[in-house]
Structure formats: structure tokens, C-alpha cells
mmCIF file of C-alpha atoms in Angstrom:
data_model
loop_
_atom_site.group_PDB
_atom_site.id
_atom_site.type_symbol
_atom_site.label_atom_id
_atom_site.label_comp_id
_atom_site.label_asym_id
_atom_site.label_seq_id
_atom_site.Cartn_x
_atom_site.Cartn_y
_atom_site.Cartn_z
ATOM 1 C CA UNK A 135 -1.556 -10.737 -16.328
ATOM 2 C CA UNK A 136 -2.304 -12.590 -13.156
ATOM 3 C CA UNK A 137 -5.781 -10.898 -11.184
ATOM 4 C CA UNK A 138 -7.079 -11.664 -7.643
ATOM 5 C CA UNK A 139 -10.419 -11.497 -6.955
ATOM 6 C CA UNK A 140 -11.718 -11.689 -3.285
ATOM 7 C CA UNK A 141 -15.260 -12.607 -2.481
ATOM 8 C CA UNK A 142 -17.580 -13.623 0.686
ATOM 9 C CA UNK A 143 -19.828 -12.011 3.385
ATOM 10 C CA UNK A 144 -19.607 -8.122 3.934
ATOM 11 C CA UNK A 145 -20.744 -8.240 7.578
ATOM 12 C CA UNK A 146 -20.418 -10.584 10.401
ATOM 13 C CA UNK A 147 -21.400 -11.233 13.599
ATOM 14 C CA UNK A 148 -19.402 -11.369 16.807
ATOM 15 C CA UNK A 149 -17.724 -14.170 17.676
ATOM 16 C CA UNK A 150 -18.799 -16.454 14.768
ATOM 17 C CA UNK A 151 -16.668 -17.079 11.829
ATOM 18 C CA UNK A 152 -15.461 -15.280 8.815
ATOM 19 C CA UNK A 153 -14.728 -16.864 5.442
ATOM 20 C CA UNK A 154 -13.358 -15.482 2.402
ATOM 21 C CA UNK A 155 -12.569 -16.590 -1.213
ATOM 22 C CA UNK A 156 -9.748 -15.775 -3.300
ATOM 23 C CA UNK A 157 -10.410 -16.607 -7.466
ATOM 24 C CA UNK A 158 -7.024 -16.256 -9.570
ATOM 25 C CA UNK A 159 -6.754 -15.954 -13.180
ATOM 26 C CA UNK A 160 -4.210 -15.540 -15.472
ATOM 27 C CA UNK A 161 -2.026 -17.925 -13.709
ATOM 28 C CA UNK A 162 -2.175 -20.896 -11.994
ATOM 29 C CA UNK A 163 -2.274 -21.883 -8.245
ATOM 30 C CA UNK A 164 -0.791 -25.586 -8.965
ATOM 31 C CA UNK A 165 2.376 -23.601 -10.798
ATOM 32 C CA UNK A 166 4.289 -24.080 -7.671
ATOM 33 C CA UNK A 167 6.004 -21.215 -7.897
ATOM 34 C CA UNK A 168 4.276 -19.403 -5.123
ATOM 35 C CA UNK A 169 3.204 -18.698 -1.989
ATOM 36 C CA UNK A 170 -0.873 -17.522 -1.303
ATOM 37 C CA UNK A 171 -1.799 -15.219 1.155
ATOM 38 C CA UNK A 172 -4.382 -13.304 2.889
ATOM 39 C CA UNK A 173 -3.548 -9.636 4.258
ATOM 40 C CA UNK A 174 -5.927 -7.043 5.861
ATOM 41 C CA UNK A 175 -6.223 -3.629 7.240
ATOM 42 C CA UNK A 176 -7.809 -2.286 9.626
ATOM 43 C CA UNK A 177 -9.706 1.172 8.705
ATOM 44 C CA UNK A 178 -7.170 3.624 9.081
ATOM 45 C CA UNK A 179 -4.555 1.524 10.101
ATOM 46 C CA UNK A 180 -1.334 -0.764 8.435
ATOM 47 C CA UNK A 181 -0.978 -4.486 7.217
ATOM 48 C CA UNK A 182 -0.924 -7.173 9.138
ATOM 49 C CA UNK A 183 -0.138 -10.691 7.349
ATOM 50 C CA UNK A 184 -2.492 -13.560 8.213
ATOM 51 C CA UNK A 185 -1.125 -16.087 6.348
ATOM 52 C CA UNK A 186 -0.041 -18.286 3.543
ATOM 53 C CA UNK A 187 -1.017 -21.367 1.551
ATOM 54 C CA UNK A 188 1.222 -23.316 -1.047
ATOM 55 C CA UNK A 189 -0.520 -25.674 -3.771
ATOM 56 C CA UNK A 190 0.199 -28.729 -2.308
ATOM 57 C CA UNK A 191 -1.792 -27.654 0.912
ATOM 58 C CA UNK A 192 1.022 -26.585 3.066
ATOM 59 C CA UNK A 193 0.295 -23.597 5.300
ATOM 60 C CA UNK A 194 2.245 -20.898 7.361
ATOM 61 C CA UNK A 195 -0.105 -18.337 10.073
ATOM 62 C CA UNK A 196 0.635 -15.368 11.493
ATOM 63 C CA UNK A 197 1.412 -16.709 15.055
ATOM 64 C CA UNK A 198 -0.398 -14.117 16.679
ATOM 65 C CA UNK A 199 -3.501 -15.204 14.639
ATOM 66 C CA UNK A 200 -2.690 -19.178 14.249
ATOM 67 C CA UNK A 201 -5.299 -20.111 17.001
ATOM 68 C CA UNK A 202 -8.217 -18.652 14.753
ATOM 69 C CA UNK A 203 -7.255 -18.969 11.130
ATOM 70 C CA UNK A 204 -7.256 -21.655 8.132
ATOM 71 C CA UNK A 205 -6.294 -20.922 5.369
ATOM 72 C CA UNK A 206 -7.189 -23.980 2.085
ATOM 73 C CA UNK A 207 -6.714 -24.441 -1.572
ATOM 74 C CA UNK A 208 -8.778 -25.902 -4.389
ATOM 75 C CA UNK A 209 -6.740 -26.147 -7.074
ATOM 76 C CA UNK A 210 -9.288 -27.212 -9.571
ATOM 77 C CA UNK A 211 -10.995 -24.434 -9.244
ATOM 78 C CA UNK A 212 -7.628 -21.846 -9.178
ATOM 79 C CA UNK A 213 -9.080 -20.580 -5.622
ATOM 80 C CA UNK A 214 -7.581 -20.118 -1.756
ATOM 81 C CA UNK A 215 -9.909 -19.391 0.716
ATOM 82 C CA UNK A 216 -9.141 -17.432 4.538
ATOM 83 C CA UNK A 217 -11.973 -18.754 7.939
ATOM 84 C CA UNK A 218 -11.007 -16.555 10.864
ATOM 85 C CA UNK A 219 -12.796 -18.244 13.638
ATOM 86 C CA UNK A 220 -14.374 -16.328 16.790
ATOM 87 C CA UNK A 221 -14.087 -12.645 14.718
ATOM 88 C CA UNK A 222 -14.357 -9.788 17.172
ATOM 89 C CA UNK A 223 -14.771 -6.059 16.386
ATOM 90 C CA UNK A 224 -10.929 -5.320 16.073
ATOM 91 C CA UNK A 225 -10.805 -7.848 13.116
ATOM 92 C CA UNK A 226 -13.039 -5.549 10.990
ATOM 93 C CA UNK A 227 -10.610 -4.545 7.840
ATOM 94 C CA UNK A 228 -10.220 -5.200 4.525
ATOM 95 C CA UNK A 229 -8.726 -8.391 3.799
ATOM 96 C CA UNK A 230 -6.631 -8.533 0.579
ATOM 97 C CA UNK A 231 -5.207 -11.703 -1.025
ATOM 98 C CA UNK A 232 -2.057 -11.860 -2.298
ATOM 99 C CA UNK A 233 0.966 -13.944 -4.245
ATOM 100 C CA UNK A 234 4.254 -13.654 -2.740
ATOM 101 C CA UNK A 235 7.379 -15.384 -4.115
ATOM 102 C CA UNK A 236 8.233 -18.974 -2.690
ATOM 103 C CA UNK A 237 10.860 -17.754 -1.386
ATOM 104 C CA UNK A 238 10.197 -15.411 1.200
ATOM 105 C CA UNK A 239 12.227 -12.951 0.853
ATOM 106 C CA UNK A 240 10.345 -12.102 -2.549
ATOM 107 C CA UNK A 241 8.085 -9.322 -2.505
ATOM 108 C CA UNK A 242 3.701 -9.674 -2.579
ATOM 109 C CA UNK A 243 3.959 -8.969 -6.455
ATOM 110 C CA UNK A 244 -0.055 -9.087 -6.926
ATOM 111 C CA UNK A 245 -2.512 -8.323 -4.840
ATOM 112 C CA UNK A 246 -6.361 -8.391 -5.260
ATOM 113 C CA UNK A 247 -8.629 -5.263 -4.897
ATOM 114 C CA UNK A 248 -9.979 -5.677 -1.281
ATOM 115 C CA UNK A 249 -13.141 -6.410 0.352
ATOM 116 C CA UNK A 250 -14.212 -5.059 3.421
ATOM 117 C CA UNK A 251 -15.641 -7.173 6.577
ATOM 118 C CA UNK A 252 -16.958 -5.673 9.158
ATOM 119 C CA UNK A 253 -17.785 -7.395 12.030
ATOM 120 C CA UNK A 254 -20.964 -5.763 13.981
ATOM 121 C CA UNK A 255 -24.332 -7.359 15.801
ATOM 122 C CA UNK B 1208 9.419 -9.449 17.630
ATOM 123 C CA UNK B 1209 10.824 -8.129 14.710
ATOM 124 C CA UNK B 1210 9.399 -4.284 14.067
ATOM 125 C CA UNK B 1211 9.762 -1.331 11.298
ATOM 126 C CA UNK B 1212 9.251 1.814 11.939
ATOM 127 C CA UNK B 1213 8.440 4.809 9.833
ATOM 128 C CA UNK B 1214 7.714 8.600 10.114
ATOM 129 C CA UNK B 1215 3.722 9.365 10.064
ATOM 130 C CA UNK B 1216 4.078 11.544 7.561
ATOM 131 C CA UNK B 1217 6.491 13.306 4.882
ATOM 132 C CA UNK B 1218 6.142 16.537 2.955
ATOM 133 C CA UNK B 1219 7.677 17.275 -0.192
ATOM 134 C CA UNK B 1220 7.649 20.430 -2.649
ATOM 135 C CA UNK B 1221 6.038 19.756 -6.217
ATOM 136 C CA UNK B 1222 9.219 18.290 -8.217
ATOM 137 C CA UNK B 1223 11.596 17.691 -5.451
ATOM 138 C CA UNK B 1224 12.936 14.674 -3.756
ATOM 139 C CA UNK B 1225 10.902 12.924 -0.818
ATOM 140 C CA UNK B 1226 12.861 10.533 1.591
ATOM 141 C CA UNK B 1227 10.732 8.010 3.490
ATOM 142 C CA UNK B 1228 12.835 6.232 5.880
ATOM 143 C CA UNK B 1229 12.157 2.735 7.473
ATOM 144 C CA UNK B 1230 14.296 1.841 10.480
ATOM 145 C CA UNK B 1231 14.743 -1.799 11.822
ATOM 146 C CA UNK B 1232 17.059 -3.871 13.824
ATOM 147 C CA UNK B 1233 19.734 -4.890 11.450
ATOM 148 C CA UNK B 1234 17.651 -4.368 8.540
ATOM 149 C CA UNK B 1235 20.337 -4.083 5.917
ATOM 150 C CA UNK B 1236 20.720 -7.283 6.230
ATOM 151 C CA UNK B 1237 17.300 -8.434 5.073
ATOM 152 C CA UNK B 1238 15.565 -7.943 1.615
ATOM 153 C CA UNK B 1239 13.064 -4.959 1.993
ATOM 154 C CA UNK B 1240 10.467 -4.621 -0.420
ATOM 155 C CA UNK B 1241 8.329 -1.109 -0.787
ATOM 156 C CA UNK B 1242 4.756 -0.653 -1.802
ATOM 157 C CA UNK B 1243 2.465 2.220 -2.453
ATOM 158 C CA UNK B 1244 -1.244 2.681 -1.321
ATOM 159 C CA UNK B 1245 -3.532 5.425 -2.361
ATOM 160 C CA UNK B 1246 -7.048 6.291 -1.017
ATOM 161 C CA UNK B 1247 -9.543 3.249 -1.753
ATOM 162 C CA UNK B 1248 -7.327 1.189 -3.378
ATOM 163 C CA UNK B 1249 -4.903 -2.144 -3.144
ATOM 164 C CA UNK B 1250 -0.979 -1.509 -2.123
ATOM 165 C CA UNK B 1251 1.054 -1.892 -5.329
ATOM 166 C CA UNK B 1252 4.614 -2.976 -5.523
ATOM 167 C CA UNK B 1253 7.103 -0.172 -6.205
ATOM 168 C CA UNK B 1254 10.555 -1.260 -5.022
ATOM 169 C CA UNK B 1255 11.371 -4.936 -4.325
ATOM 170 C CA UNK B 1256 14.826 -6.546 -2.672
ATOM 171 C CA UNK B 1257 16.022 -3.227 -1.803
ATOM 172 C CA UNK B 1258 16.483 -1.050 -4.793
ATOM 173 C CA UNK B 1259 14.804 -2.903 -7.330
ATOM 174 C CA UNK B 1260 11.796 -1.270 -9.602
ATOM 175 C CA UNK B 1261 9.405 -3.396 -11.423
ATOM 176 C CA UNK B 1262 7.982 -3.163 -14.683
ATOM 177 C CA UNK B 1263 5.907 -0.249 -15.260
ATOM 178 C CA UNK B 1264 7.575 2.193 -11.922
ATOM 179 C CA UNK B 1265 9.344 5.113 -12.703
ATOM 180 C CA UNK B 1266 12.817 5.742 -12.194
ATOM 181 C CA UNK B 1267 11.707 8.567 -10.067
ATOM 182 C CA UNK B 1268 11.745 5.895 -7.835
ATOM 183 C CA UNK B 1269 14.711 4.356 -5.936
ATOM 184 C CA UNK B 1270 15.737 2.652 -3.225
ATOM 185 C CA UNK B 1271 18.573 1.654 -0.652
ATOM 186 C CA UNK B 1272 19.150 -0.266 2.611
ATOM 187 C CA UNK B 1273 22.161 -0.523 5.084
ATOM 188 C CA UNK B 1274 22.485 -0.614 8.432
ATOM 189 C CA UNK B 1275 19.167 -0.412 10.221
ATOM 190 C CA UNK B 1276 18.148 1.915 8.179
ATOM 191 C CA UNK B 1277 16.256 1.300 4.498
ATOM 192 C CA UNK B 1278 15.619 4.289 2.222
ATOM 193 C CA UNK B 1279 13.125 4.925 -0.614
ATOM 194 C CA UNK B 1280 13.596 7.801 -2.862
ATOM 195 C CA UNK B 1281 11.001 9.729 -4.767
ATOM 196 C CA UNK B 1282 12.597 12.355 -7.639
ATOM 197 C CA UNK B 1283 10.812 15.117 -8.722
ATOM 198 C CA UNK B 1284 8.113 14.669 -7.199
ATOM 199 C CA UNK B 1285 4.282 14.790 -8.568
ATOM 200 C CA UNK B 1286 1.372 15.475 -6.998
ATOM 201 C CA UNK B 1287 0.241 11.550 -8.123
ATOM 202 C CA UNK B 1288 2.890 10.019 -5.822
ATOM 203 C CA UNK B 1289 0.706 11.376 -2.948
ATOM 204 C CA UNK B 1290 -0.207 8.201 -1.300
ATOM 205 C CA UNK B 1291 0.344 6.126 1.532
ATOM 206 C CA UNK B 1292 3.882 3.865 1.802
ATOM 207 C CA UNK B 1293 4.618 0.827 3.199
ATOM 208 C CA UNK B 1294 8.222 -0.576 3.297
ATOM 209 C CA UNK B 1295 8.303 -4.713 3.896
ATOM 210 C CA UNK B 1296 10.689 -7.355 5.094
ATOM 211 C CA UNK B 1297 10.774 -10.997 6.212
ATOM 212 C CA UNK B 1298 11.705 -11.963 9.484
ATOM 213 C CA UNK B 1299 12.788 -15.584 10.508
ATOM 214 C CA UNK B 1300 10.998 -15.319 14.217
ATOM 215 C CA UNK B 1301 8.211 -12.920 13.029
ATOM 216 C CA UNK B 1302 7.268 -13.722 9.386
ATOM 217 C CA UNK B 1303 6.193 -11.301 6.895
ATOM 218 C CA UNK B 1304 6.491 -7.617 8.872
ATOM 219 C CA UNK B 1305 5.492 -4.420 7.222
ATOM 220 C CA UNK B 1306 6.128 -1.294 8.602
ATOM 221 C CA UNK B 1307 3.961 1.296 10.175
ATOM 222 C CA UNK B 1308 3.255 3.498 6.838
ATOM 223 C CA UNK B 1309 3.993 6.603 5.751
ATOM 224 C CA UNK B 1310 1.692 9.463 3.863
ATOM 225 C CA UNK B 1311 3.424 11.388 1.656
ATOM 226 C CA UNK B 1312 1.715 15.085 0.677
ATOM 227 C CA UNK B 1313 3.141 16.537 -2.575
ATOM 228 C CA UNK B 1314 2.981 20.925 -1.622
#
């Protein structure tokens, strides 16, 4: 059974940068099979894709987030990680990571249990 | 942009059938995928490529998709299907697009 596990800071500050870890088990990153993402919501609000990473590096962005986001992959350690440069208060939301099918048309099959970043002074 | 819409909200009598409807341009034409979000916790996966359930949904749950209209189905409804739903394509100019949600309240 594949798990995602998000980690990183709870709270940051205006207009500095957030950064966020996702840990997989049960499965392999370097499987190839995939496509890694990062997702949030806003408090009371939808999704919103951010973006995706495959194995080998390669990465897709949301455009209307592509100025402000990386997204990068250690494989040795099974983990993708999300910065979000210059964070404002609208990007406060929980940020879920996510595997989505490599082609993408497939659905996000798993998705990791949230965390919650608020961004507040 | 490429955009799906869906009612705020949908009522449905203990045991009967809920309808949650998710309109797009063209969007029987595209794969749409269906999740389900309750209070607190992750969205889960509940109809993928249309109509298709994955391991561990209940047939209580269906979908369909034609036109610019895609449909997902909940039979008999129980008051544990109250959550929040999310239907899901991919769009070649837009990327991954999820639609606006719906709550479902089981009466």
C-alpha cells in the first residue's frame, strides 16, 4: 500500500519562502511509472494543482504559479519536495502531495494526509 | 482556460439517489475522474476515467460523461456519503483542472 507523508514549517512569513517535503513508502519514486505532485486548498475553498515532478527530474507547474514554484526529487531517499517562493496570505492552505498516473489523463490515485501552512507575520 | 463547474450544494433523502453534475466545455470528450472529501481529511478517489470505481468503492457509486456534461451517481444513499465532491479532468492548455466542489447533505 503506497502512503504519502507531507512534512515542513506550519507557519510562514510574508513574502519569504515555503518548503515542503513529501516521504513515500510502499512504492518507489524511481518506478517510473508516475507522475508527483503537490496540491493545496485554501480553507474553505477547492484544489488548485501546483505541480508535478517525474523521477528523472522532469517538471510540469501550474502556469499561473510557475514564476514562484520548484518542485525536486531525491530519489535515494523516496522523497519530492514543493518551495513556493514570495508566499503571500492567499497561499495559506493545505498542501497535499499526490501520485497521478504518467499519463495524464489518469486519476491522483494516492494522496497524503495534508498539512496546513499558513502564512501570517 | 479550461473550467468545471458544479452546483454548491446537493440534497438527497436517506437511501435515495444523489446526482452531482459537473459541466465543461466539451467535456465528454476528456477522461473525468471523481473524488470525495470529508471534513478534516484528504480527497479520496471514487470514480476514475469516467465511470470507473476502484477497489474498495461501492457500487452505490457510478458514473457517466457526454457532452459537456459529466455525471456521478450516488444509490441509496447513506448518511456516510455526506461529504464534499470534486469531479477532475486534464486539459491540454490548462493542466490538471478540478472543479468547483460540491457538498452533498444526506436528509
Amino acid at each position: 500500500q503506497v502512503q504519502l507523508q507531507e512534512s515542513g514549517p506550519g507557519l510562514v512569513k510574508p513574502s519569504q519562502t515555503l518548503s515542503l517535503t513529501c516521504t513515500v513508502s510502499g512504492g518507489s519514486i524511481s518506478s517510473g511509472d508516475y507522475y508527483w505532485s503537490w496540491i493545496r486548498q485554501p480553507p474553505g475553498k477547492g484544489l488548485e494543482w501546483i505541480g508535478y515532478i517525474y523521477y528523472s527530474g522532469s517538471t510540469y507547474y501550474n502556469p499561473s504559479l510557475k514564476s514562484r514554484v520548484t518542485i525536486s526529487v531525491d530519489t535515494s531517499k523516496n522523497q519530492f519536495s514543493l518551495k513556493l517562493s514570495s508566499v503571500t496570505a492567499a497561499d495559506t492552505a493545505v498542501y497535499y502531495c499526490a501520485r497521478g498516473g504518467i499519463t495524464m489523463i489518469e486519476p491522483f490515485d494516492y494522496w497524503g494526509q495534508g498539512t496546513l501552512v499558513t502564512v501570517s507575520s | 482556460s479550461y473550467e468545471l463547474t458544479q452546483p454548491l450544494s446537493v440534497s438527497v433523502a436517506l437511501g435515495q439517489t444523489a446526482r452531482i453534475t459537473c459541466g465543461g466545455n466539451n467535456i465528454g470528450s476528456k477522461n473525468v475522474h471523481w473524488y470525495q472529501q470529508k471534513p478534516g481529511q484528504a480527497p479520496v478517489l471514487v470514480i476514475y476515467r469516467d465511470s470507473n470505481r476502484p477497489s474498495g468503492i461501492p457500487e452505490r457509486f457510478s458514473g457517466s460523461n457526454s457532452g459537456n456534461t459529466a455525471t456521478l451517481t450516488i444509490s441509496r444513499a447513506q448518511a456516510g456519503d455526506e461529504a464534499d465532491y470534486y469531479c477532475q479532468v486534464w486539459d491540454s492548455s490548462t493542466s490538471y483542472v478540478f472543479g468547483t466542489g460540491t457538498k452533498v447533505t444526506v436528509l
